[in-house]
CSV table of C-alpha atoms in Angstrom, one decimal:
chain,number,residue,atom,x,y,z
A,1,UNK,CA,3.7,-24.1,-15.3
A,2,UNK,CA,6.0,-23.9,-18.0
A,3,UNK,CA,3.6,-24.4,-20.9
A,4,UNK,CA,1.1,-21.9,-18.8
A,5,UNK,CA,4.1,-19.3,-18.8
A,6,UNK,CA,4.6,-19.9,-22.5
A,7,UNK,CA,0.6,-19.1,-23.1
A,8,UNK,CA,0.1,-16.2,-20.5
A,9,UNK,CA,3.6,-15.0,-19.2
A,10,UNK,CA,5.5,-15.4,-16.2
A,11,UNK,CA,4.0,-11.9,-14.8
A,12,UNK,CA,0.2,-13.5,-14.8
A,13,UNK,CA,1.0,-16.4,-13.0
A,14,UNK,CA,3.1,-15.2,-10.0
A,15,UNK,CA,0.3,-13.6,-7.4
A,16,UNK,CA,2.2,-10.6,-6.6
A,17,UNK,CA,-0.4,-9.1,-3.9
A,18,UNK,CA,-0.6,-12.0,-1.3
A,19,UNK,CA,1.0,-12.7,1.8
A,20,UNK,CA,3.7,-15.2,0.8
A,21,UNK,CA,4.9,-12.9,-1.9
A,22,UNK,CA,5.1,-10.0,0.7
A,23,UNK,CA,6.6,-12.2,3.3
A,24,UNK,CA,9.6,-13.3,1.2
A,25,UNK,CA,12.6,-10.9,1.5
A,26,UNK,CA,13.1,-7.9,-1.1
A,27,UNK,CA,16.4,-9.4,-2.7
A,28,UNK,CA,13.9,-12.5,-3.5
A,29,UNK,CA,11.1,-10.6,-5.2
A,30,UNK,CA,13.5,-8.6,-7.4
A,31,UNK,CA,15.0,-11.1,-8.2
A,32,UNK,CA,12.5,-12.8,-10.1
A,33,UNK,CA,12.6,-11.1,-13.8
A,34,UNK,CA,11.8,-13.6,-16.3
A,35,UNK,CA,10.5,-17.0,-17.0
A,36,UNK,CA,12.8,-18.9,-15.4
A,37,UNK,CA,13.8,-17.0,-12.3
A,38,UNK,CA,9.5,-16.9,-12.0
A,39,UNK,CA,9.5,-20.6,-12.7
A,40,UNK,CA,12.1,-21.3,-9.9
A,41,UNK,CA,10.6,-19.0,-7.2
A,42,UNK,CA,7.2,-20.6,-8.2
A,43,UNK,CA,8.7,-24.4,-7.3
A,44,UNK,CA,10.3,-23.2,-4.2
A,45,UNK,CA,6.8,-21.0,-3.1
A,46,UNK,CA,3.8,-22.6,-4.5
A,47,UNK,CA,1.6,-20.2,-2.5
A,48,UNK,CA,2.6,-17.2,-5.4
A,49,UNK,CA,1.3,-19.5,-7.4
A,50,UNK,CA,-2.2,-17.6,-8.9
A,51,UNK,CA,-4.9,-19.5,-8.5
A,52,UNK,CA,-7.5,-20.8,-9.2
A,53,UNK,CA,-6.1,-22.3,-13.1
A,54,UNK,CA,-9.9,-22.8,-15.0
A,55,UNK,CA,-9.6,-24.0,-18.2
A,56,UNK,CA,-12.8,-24.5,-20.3
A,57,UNK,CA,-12.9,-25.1,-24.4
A,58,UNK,CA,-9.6,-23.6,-24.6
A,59,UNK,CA,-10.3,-20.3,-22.6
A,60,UNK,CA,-7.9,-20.3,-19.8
A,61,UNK,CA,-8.9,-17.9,-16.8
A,62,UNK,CA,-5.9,-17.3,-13.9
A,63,UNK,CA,-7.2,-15.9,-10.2
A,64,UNK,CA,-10.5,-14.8,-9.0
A,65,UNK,CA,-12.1,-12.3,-11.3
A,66,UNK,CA,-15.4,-11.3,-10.0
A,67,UNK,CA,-18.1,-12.8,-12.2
A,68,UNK,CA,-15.5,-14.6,-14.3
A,69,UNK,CA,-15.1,-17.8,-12.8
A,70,UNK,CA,-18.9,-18.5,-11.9
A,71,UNK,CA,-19.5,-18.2,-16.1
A,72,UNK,CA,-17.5,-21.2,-16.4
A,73,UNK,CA,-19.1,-24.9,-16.9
C-alpha cells in the first residue's frame, strides 16, 4: 500500500463513497489527512481499500472504471 500511495496518493486508494467508509464515525474520516493517517485507517478497514488494483505493463488502474478494466490483458 505504501509503495501504491507513493505512485498514486493516499486520496486514490481510500474508496471514499462505500458503505464502510460511511459507516465509520465522522471524527474517523476526518481524521484521515495524509499518507500515514490513510495508511493506518486502511490496515484497520480494508473494505476502504479501492479495488480492484490491475496492473498491466506498468499501467496501474484503481476501482471500476467503466470500460477500463475489461481493456486489460
Amino acid at each position: 500500500l505504501a509503495s501504491l500511495m507513493g505512485e498514486r496518493g493516499w486520496q486514490a486508494l481510500v474508496n471514499r463513497n462505500g458503505p464502510t467508509w460511511r459507516k465509520l464515525p465522522e471524527e474517523r474520516k476526518t481524521s484521515v489527512t495524509d499518507p500515514a493517517s490513510a495508511l493506518a485507517a486502511m490496515q484497520e478497514n480494508a473494505s476502504i481499500i479501492r479495488r480492484p488494483i490491475l496492473e498491466e505493463d506498468g499501467r496501474l488502474v484503481l476501482g471500476r472504471r467503466r470500460g477500463v478494466v475489461a481493456t486489460l490483458g
